[in-house]
Every structure is written in C-alpha cells, then in structure tokens.
Short mmCIF file of C-alpha atoms and ligand atoms in Angstrom, two decimals:
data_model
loop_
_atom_site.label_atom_id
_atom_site.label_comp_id
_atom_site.label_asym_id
_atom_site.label_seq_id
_atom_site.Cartn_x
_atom_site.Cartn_y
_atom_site.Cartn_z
CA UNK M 18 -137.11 110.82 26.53
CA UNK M 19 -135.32 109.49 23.31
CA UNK M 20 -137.86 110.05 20.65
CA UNK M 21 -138.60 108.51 17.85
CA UNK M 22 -137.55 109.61 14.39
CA UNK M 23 -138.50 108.38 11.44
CA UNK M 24 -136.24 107.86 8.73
CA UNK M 25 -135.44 110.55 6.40
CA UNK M 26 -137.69 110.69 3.11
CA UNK M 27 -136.62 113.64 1.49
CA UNK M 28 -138.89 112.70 -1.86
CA UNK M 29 -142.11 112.95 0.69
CA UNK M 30 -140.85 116.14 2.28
CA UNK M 31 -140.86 117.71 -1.17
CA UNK M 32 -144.06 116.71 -2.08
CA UNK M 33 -145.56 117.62 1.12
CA UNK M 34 -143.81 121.40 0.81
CA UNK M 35 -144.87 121.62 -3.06
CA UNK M 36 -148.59 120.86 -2.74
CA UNK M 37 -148.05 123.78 0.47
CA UNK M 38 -146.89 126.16 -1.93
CA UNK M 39 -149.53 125.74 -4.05
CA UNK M 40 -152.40 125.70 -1.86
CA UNK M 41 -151.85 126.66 1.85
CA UNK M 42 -152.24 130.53 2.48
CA UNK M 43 -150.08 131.00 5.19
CA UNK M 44 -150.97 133.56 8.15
CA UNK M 45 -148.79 136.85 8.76
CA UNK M 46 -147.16 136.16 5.53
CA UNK M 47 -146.12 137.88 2.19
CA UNK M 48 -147.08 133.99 0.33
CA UNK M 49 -144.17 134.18 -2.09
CA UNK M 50 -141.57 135.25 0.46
CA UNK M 51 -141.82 132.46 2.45
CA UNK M 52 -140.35 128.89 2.51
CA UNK M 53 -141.93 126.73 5.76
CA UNK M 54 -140.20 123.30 6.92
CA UNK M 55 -142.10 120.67 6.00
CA UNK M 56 -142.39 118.60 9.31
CA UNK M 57 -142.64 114.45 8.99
CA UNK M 58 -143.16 114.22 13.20
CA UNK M 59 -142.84 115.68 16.36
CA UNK M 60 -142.90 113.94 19.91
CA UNK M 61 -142.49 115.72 23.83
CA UNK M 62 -139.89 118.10 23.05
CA UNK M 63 -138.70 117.65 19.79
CA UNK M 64 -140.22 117.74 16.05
CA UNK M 65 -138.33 116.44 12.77
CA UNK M 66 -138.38 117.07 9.45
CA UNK M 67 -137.93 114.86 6.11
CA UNK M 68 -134.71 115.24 5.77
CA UNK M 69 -133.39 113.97 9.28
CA UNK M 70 -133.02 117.05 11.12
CA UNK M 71 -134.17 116.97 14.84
CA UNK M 72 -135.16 120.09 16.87
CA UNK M 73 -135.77 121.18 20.31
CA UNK M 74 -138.97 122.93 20.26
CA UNK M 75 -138.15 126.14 22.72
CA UNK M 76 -141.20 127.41 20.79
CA UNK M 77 -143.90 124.80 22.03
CA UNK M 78 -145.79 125.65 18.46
CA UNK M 79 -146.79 129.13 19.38
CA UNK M 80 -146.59 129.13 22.85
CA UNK M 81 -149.26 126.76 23.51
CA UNK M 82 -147.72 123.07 23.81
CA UNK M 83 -147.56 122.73 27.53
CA UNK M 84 -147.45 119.23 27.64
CA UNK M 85 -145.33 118.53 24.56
CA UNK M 86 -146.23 116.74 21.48
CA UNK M 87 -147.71 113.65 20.94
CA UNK M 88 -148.57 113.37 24.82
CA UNK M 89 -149.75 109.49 24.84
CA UNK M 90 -152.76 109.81 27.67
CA UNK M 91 -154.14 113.15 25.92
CA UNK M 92 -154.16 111.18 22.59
CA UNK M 93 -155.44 108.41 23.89
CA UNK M 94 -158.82 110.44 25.66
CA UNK M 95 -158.76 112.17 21.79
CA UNK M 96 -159.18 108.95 20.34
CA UNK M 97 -161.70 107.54 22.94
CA UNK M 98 -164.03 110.73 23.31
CA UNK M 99 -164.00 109.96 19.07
CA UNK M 100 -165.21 106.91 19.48
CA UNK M 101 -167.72 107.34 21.94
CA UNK M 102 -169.24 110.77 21.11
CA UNK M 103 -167.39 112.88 18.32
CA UNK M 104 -169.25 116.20 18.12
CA UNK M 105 -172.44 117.57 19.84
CA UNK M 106 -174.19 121.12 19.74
CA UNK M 107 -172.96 123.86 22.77
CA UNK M 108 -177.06 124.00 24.03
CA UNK M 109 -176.80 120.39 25.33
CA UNK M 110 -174.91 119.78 28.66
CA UNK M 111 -172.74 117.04 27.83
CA UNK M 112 -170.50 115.15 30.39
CA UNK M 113 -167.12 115.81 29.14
CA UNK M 114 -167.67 119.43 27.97
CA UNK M 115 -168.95 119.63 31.93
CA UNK M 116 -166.24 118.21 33.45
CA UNK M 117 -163.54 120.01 31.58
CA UNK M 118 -165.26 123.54 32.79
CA UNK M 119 -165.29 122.30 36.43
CA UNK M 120 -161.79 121.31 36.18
CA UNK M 121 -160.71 124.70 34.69
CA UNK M 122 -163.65 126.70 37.41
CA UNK M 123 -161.18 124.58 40.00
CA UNK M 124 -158.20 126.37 38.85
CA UNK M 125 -158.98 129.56 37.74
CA UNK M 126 -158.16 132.60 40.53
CA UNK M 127 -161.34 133.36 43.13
CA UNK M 128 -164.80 133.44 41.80
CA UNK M 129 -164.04 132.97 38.54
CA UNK M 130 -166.69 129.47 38.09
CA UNK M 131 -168.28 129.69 35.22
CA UNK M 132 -166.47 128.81 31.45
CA UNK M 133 -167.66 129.94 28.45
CA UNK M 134 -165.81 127.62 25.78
CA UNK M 135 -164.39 129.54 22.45
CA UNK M 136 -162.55 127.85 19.51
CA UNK M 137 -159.21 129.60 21.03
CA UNK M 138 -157.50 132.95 21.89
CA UNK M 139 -159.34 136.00 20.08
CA UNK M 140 -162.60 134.75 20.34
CA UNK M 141 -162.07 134.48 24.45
CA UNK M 142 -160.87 137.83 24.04
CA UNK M 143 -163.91 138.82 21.28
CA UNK M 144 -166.12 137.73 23.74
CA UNK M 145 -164.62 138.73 27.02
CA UNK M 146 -165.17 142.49 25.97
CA UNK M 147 -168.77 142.08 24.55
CA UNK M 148 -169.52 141.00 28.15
CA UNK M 149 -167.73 144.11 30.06
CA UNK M 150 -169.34 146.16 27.51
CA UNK M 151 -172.89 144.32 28.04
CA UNK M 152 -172.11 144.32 32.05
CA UNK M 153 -171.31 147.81 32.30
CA UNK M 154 -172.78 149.84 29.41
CA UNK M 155 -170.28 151.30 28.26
CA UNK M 156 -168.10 150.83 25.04
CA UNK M 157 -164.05 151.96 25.32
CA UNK M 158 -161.57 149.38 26.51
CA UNK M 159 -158.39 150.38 27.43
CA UNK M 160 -154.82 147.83 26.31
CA UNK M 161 -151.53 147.79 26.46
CA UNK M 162 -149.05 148.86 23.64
CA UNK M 163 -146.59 146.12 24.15
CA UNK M 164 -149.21 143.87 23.72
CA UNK M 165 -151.15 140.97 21.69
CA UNK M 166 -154.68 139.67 22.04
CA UNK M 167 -155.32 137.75 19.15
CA UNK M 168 -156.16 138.57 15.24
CA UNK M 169 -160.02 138.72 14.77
CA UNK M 170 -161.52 142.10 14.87
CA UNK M 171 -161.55 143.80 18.40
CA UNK M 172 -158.51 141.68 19.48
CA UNK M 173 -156.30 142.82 16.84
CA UNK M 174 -157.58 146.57 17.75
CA UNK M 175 -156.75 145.94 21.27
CA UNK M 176 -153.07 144.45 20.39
CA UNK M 177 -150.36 146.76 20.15
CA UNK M 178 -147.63 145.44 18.17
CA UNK M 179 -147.30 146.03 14.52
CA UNK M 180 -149.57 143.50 13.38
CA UNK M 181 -152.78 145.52 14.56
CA UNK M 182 -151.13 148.77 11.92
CA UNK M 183 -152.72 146.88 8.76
CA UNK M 184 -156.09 146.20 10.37
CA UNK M 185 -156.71 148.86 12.81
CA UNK M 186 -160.35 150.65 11.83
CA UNK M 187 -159.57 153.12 15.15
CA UNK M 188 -163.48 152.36 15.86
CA UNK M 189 -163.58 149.70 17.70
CA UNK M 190 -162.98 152.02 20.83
CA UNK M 191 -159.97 151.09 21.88
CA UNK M 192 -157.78 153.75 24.11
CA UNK M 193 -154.13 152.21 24.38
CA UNK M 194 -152.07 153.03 27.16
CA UNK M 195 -148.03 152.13 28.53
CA UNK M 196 -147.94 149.35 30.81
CA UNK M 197 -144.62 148.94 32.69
CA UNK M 198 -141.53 147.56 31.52
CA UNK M 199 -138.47 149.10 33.73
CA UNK M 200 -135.61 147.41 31.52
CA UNK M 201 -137.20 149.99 28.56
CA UNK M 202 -139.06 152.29 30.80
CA UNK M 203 -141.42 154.86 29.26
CA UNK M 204 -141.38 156.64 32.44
CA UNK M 205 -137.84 157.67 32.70
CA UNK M 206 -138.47 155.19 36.00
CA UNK M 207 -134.89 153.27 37.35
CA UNK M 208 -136.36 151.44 40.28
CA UNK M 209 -139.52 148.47 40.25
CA UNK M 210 -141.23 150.46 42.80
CA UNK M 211 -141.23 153.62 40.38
CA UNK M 212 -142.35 152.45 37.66
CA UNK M 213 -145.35 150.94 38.90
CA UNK M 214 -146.28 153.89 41.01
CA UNK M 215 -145.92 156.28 37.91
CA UNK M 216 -147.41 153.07 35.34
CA UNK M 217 -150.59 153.24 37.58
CA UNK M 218 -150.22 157.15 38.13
CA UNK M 219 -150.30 157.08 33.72
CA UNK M 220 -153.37 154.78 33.73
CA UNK M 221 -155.60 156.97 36.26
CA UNK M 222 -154.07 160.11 33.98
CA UNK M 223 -155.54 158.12 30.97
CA UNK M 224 -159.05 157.46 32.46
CA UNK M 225 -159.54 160.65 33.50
CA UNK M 226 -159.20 162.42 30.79
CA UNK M 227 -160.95 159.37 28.46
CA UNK M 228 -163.73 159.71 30.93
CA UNK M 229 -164.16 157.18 33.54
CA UNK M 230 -168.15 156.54 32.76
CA UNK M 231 -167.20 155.71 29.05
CA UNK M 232 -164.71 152.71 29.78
CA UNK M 233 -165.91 149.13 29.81
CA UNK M 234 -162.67 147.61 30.93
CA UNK M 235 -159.18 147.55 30.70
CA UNK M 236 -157.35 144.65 29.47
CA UNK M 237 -153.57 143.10 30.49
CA UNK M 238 -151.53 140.32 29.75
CA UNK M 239 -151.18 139.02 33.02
CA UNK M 240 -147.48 138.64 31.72
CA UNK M 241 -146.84 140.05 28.24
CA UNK M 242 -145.86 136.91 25.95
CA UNK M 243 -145.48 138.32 22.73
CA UNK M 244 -144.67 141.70 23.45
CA UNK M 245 -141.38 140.54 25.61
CA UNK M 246 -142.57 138.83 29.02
CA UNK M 247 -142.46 141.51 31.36
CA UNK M 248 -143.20 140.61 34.67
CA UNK M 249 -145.19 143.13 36.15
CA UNK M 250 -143.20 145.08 39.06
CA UNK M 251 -144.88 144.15 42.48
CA UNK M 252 -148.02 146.25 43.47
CA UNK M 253 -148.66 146.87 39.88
CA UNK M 254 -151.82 144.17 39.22
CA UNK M 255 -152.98 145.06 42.27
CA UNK M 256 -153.38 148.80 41.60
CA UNK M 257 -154.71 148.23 38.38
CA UNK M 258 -157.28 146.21 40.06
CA UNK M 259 -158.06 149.13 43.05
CA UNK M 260 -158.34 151.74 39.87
CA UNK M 261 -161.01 149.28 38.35
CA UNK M 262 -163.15 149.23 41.70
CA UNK M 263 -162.88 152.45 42.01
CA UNK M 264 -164.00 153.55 38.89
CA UNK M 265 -166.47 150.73 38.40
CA UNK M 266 -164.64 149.33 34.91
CA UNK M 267 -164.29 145.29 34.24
CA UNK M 268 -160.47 144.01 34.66
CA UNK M 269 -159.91 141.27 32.38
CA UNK M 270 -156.40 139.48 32.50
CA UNK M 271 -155.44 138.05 29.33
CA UNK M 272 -154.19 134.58 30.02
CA UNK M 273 -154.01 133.25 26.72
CA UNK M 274 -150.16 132.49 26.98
CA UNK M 275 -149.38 132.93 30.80
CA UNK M 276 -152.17 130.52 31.53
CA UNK M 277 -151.90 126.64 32.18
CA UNK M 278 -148.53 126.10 33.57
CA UNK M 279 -146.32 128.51 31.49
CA UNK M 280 -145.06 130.36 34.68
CA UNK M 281 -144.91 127.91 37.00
CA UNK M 282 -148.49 128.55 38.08
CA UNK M 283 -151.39 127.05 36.97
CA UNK M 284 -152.25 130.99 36.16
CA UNK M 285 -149.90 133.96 36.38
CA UNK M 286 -152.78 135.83 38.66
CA UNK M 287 -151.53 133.95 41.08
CA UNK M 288 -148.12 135.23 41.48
CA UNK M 289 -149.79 138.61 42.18
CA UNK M 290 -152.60 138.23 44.13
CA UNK M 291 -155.35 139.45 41.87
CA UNK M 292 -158.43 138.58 40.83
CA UNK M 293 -159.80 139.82 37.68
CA UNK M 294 -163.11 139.95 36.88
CA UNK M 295 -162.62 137.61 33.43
CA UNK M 296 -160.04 135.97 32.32
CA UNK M 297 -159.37 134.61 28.92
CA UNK M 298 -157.43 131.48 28.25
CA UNK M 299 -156.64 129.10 25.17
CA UNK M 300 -153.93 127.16 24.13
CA UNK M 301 -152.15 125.41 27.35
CA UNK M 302 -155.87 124.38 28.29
CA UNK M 303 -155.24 121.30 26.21
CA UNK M 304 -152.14 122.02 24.13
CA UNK M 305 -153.71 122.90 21.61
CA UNK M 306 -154.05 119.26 20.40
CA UNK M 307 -157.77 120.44 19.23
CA UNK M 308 -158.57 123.89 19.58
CA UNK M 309 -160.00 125.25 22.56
CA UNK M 310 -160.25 128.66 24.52
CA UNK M 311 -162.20 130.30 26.83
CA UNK M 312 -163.22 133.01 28.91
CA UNK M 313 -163.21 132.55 32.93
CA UNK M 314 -166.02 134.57 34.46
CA UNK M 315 -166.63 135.80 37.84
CA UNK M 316 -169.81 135.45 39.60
CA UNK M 317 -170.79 139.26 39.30
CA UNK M 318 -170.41 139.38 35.50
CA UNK M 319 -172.33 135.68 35.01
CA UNK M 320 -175.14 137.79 36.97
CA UNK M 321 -176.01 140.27 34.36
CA UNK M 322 -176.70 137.03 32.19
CA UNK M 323 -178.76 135.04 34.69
CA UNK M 324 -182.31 136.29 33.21
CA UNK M 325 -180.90 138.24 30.29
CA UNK M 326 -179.49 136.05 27.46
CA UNK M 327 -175.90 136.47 26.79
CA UNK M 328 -175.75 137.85 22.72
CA UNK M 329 -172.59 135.32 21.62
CA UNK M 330 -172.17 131.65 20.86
CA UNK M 331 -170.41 130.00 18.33
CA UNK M 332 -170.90 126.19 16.98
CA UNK M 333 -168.23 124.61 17.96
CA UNK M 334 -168.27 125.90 21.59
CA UNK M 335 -167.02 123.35 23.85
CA UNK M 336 -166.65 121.06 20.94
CA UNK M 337 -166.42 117.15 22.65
CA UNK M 338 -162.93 116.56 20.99
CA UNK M 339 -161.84 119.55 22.72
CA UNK M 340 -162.50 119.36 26.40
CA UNK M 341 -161.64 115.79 26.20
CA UNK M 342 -158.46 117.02 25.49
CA UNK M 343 -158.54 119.62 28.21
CA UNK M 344 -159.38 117.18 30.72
CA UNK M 345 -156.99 114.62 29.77
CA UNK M 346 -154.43 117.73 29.83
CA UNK M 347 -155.38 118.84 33.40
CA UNK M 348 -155.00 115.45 34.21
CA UNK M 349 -152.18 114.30 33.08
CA UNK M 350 -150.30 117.99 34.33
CA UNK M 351 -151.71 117.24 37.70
CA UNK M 352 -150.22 113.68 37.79
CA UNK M 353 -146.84 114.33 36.30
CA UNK M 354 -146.49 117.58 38.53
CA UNK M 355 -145.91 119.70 34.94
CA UNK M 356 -146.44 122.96 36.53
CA UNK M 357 -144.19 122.50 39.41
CA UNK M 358 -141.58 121.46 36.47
CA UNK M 359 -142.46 124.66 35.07
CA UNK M 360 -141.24 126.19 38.32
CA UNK M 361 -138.10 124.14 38.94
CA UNK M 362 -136.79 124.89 35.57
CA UNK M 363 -137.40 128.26 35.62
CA UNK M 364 -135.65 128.60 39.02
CA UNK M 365 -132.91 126.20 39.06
CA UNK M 366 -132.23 125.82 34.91
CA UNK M 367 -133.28 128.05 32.99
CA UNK M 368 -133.19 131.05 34.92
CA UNK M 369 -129.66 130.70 35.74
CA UNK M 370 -128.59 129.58 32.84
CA UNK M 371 -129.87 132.51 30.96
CA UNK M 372 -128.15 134.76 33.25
CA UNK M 373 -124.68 132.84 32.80
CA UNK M 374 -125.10 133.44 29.13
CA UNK M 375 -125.72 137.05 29.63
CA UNK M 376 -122.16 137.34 31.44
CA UNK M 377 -120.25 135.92 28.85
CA UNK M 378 -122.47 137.16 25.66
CA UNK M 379 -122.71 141.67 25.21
CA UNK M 380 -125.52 140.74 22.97
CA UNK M 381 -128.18 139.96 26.19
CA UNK M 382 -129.12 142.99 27.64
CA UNK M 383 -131.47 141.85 29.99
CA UNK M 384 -133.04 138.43 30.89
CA UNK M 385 -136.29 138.10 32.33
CA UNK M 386 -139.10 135.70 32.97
CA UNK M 387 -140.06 132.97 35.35
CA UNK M 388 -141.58 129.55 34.81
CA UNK M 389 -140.72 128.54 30.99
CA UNK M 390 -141.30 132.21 29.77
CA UNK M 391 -138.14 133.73 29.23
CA UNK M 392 -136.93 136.14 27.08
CA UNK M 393 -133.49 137.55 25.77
CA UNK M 394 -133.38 141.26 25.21
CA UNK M 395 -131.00 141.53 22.29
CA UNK M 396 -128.87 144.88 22.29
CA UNK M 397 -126.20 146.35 19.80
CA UNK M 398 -124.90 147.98 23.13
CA UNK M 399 -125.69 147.26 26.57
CA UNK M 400 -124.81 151.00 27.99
CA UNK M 401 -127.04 152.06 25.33
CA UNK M 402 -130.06 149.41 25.63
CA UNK M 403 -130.45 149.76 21.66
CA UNK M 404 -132.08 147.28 20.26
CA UNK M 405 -130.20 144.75 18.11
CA UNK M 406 -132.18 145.74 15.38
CA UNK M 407 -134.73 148.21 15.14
CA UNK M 408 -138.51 148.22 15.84
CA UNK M 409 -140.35 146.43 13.58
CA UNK M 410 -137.34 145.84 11.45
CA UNK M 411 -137.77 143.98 8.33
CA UNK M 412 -135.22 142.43 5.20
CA UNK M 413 -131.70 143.77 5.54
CA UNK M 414 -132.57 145.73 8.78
CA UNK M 415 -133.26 142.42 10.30
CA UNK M 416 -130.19 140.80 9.09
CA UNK M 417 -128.56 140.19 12.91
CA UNK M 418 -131.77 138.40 14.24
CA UNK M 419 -131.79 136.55 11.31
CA UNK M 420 -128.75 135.40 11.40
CA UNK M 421 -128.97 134.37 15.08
CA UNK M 422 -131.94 131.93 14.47
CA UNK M 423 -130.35 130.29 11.04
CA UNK M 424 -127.52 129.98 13.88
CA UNK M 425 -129.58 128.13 16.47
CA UNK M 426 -131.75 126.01 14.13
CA UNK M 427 -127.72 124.95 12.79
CA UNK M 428 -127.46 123.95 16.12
CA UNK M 429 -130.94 121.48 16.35
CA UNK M 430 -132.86 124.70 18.23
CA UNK M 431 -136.05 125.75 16.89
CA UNK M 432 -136.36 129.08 18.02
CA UNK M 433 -138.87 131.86 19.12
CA UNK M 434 -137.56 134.88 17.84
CA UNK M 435 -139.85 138.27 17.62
CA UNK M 436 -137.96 141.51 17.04
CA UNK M 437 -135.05 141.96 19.19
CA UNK M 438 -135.48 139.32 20.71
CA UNK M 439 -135.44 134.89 21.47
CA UNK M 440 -137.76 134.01 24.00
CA UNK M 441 -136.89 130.53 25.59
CA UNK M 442 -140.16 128.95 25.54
CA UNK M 443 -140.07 125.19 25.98
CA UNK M 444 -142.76 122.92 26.97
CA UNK M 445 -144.01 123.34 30.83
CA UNK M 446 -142.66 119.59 30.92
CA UNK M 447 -139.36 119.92 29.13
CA UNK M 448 -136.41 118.37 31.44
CA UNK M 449 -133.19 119.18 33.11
CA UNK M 450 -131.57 117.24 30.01
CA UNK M 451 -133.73 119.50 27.24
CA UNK M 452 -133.39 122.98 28.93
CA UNK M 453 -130.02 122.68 29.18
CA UNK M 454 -129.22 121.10 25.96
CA UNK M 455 -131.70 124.46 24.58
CA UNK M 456 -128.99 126.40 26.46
CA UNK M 457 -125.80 125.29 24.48
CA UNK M 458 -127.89 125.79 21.56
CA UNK M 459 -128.58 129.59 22.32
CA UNK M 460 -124.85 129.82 23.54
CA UNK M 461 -123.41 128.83 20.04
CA UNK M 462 -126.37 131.41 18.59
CA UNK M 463 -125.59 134.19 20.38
CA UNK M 464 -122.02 134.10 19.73
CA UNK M 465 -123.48 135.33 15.88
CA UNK M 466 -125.46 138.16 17.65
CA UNK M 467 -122.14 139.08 19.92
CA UNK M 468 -121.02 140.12 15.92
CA UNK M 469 -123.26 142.29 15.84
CA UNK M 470 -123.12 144.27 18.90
CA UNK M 471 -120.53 147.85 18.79
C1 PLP B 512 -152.02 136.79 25.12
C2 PLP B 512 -152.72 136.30 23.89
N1 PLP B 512 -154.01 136.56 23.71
C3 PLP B 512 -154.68 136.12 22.64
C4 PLP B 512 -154.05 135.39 21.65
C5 PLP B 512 -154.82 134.92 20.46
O1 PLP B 512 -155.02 133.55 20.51
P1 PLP B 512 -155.42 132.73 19.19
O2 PLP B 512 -154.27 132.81 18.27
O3 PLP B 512 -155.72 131.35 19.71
O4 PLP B 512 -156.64 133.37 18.62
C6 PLP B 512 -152.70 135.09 21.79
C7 PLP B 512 -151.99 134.31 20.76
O5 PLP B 512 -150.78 134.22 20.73
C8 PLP B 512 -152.01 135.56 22.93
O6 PLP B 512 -150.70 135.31 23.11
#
C-alpha cells in the first residue's frame, strides 16, 4: 500500500510539540529530558511527521497495532457503533460487548469461555491475580525476572525489568523466579532440552521452599515481549503446567503481547500445547484503536464466582467503542488471513532475513522469534555474549544503542529498541514489500553497532 502523506507543515508540527511540552506528562520519562516527534498521520505500516519524514513502524505503537493504522473496516465499525450506541454501563448485556467476548471465547486455548473486559494490559493482569488469589486462598504469585506485566500496582510488582525498581513495595507477595532463556542461560544449560529440565527443576526448587500451600499462581509470558522474546524451549509450558496441577496453584499465561496474531497464532498457547487456567490479553484484541483488555477464564475459575460475586469491576468494562473495535478487528484478521501473514513472514521473510544479517553483521549475537516477534541480541563480542551495552544502561553507557536507532530512524525505520537490543516488530499484516524494506533499514543500522563491537 502507497500511503498517503500529507504535506509537510512544519509551523503545525511546532505548535503541536510546544503545547506537548507544556502540558503532556509523558510516561517512563525524566519530562525535561525528552523531545517526542510530533506525528501529523499514520496509515497500515507507516506514520509521518510534520516535517515530511515517513517511517516504517517495526514498533506497531507498543506492540499492539496488529492490523496497522488507520485500518478502514475497524474505523468504519468505530464510527458506526458511535452513532448507534456510544457508551453503556458493564451490568447491562449489550449486543456488541457480547459478541466481541464470544468471538475472543472462540479463540482463546480450551475452556477458556468466559471474558472479563478491562481497559487494557495491567488491569487484565490486576485482575487475573485477584481471581487465583480469590479461587485458591492463597496470596504469593510467583513471575518471571525477564519479564513485564504492566505498570499499575501488582503488575509492576510482578514485572521484572528495571521499571518495577522505583515502585516495588516487596508486599504485594510476589516471589520472582528465572524462566529459561538458553542464548543467556542462568543455568549454565548449552542444550534446549537442559535448560528446560533444570528451568522447571528451579521452579519446583522455588515452590518448595516458598511453600506450595501459600502460592496462588504463577504467572508467564507465554513468549517474553519486552524482556527479549524468548521462545520457551519445548516441554517447558507444559511442565510448568504439570507443576501447577500438582501443586494445586492457578497458571495464568500473560498474553498481553503474544496474543492476537503476533506469532503467527491467534495465541502463542497454541504453539505449545497448553492450557492455562487464565489468560490475559489487551492490545492486538482491537489494535488498540480504543482501549481494551481482558482476562480469558477457564470454566473452573468462573465456578468459584457462579454464586459468590466476583470483588472487581471497573466503568468502562467492555466499553461499546471498544469491542466494536475488537470485533471489527477479529473480523477483518479473519478475512484478510492476518495471522497466517504473521506466519509467512516470520518463516519465509523475516526470519531469514534476520539470520542473513547476523552473518554479515558481529553485532547480532543471536536472533530469535517467530511470527512478527523478533528480536536482535546486540553483543560487543559474540564469543563473549556481552551485551552491547550494559544492563539497564543509561546516558553515555547507552551511547552504541543510541546511536543504532538515530541510524535506523536516518534510514525511514522507526525502531523498537530496549536495552541491548531492536526487536523487529511490525504489524501482523505488514507485507513482503515492508518487511523487507524494514530489513535494509536495520542492515544500514547495524553497520553503526558493528562500530561498536571489539
Ligand atoms: C506482556 C504484557 N503484559 C502486560 C502489559 C501491560 O499492558 P498495558 O500497558 O495495556 O497496561 C504489557 C504492556 O506492554 C505487556 O507487554
């Protein structure tokens, strides 16, 4: 798709970034540090600014613009559910709000039928563990360090990167454990098969000595997004799930980013065979064109609330705007086969392509994703596996990484970079033509990081 662009206006770019400055308080950031692009449009793949610069969204936002920007049918079934019925309180079944949760029941992993509808991410997640911990009685939840489930109380808690440090009370009884990740292995593992076996061996270690009868559940990113999209090793998902039965805790997959498409699936679960007992999901579900998220919840844990009210609800939940959206979404990925897109790219584009650049650039250390979820693991040294800059690195420390995404946006690519790493990230219904034009964009980037490798 040629989009359209509209024609630079540099005088309404400034105006739009100066009344920003002045009044927008901008998440994750120190406010006088940063200076945002103000953004005049944005269409399928590609968003422009006022000054006639194009870019190639391998971003989709964050994460969450499955179906591109601007998608015509999803705006359209905006603009109609507007016009015919605009808002409406959660107690009321309403037909839209109904039909998006049957839609999502359809597509969501074994029993999980029944959708409670959140404003997006960290609420699903807020309210996924108030019902483990109202299911089973018990309080602890157990997470991943290389992880991130949102930025409202609990979630942030549960998350494991950095920006939990600021806002972690340590009472929200969270127990964080290692999930695996061979490429960076925590247990010394060199083979798939051994570092699930001694991931799942650290995880029973863990509950043992938290106490089994004090943990609610344990939460996963089906695929860590954030964190670096690790595809599980085979057998892992499925052990976690055997050490949940056995020890009578709630497994909730955190599909937040994985969900909707992003791997080539309509949910990561399904490249593994489980079956958690909730799942949370958000963005994809409509991307994001009004917010919506959710939590997916299987037939044993909608039990415990069949005579017993459910404590949680929030105004907006399953707001009309919303599921219209999600069920002009579903729709519209059904018809234009997005996720199998999602797939094809991943196999035949992407995924190859990524791998080509790794030959010819020493700053990839290892590529890995499937679907549209990609990342580049960005190394001073590949014998060494150190990181092109260091944990958490911020300023000067940070200079390399820095430099590589001034380098891509030079070259019309917008990005994702976290760390020590890009992740390639596009929409679920990006083409042949985008991916690989995304591609030649990273390959004149990471000729900047190759400077920086020893
Ligand atoms: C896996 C995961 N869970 C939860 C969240 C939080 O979602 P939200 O930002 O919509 O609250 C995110 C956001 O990136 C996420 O990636």
């Amino acid at each position: 798709m040629t989009p359209h662009v509209i024609e630079p206006d540099p005088q309404a770019g400034a105006a739009v970034k100066a009344a920003d400055r002045a009044h927008v308080f901008h998440s994750w950031s120190a406010q006088g540090l940063i200076d945002p692009l103000a953004v005049a449009g944005a269409e399928g793949s590609y968003f422009w600014d006022y000054d006639g610069n194009r870019y190639l969204d391998f971003t989709s936002g964050l994460v969450y613009t499955n179906i591109g920007y601007q998608h015509p049918r999803v705006v359209a079934a905006i603009q109609e559910q507007a016009a015919k019925l605009t808002t409406f309180a959660p107690a009321f079944a309403i037909d839209v709000r109904s039909e998006a949760a049957r839609l999502i029941a359809e597509r969501t992993p074994g029993d999980l039928d029944k959708i409670f509808f959140t404003n997006g991410g960290a609420e699903a997640v807020e309210n996924a563990v108030r019902m483990a911990r109202l299911h089973t009685g018990r309080t602890k939840v157990l997470s991943a360090y290389r992880s991130y489930h949102g930025a409202t109380s609990t979630a942030i808690n549960l998350t494991g990167d950095p920006r939990r440090w600021a806002s972690d009370n340590g009472s929200a009884g969270v127990v964080r454990f290692w999930a695996p990740f061979l490429y960076r292995s925590p247990f010394y593992a060199t083979t798939e098969a051994e570092e699930s076996a001694r991931a799942l061996q650290h995880l029973e270690d863990t509950i043992a000595f938290e106490g089994p009868a004090t943990i609610a559940a344990i939460i996963l990113e089906t695929v860590p997004g954030t964190a670096g999209i690790m595809t599980p090793p085979p057998g892992y998902l499925a052990g976690v799930r055997e050490i949940c039965d056995k020890y009578g805790i709630v497994f909730v997959l955190d599909e937040v980013m994985a969900g909707f498409g992003r791997t080539g699936k309509w949910f990561a679960a399904e490249h593994f065979d489980v079956v958690p007992d909730l799942m949370t999901f958000a963005k994809g579900v409509n991307s994001g064109y009004v917010p919506l998220g959710g939590v997916a919840i299987s037939e044993k844990i909608a039990a415990t609330f069949d005579k017993r009210p459910y404590p949680g609800g929030l105004t907006y939940s399953g707001h009309p705007l919303a599921c219209a959206a999600a069920v002009a979404t579903i729709q519209v990925m059904e018809d234009e086969k997005v996720v199998e897109n999602a797939a094809h790219i991943g196999e035949n584009v992407l995924g190859p392509g990524l791998r080509e650049l790794a030959e010819r650039h020493p700053s990839v250390g290892e590529v890995r994703g499937l679907g549209v979820f990609w990342a580049l693991d960005l190394v001073k040294n590949r014998e060494t596996r150190e990181p092109l800059v260091p944990y958490n690195a911020a300023g000067e420390a940070n200079a390399p990484m820095a430099a590589f995404g001034a380098a891509a946006k030079k070259n019309g690519l917008w990005p994702f970079v976290n760390m020590n790493r890009t992740h390639a990230v596009p929409a679920c219904n990006v083409t042949e033509a985008e991916a690989k034009e995304g591609l030649a964009a990273l390959d004149a980037a990471l000729t900047v990081a190759d400077e920086h490798t020893a």
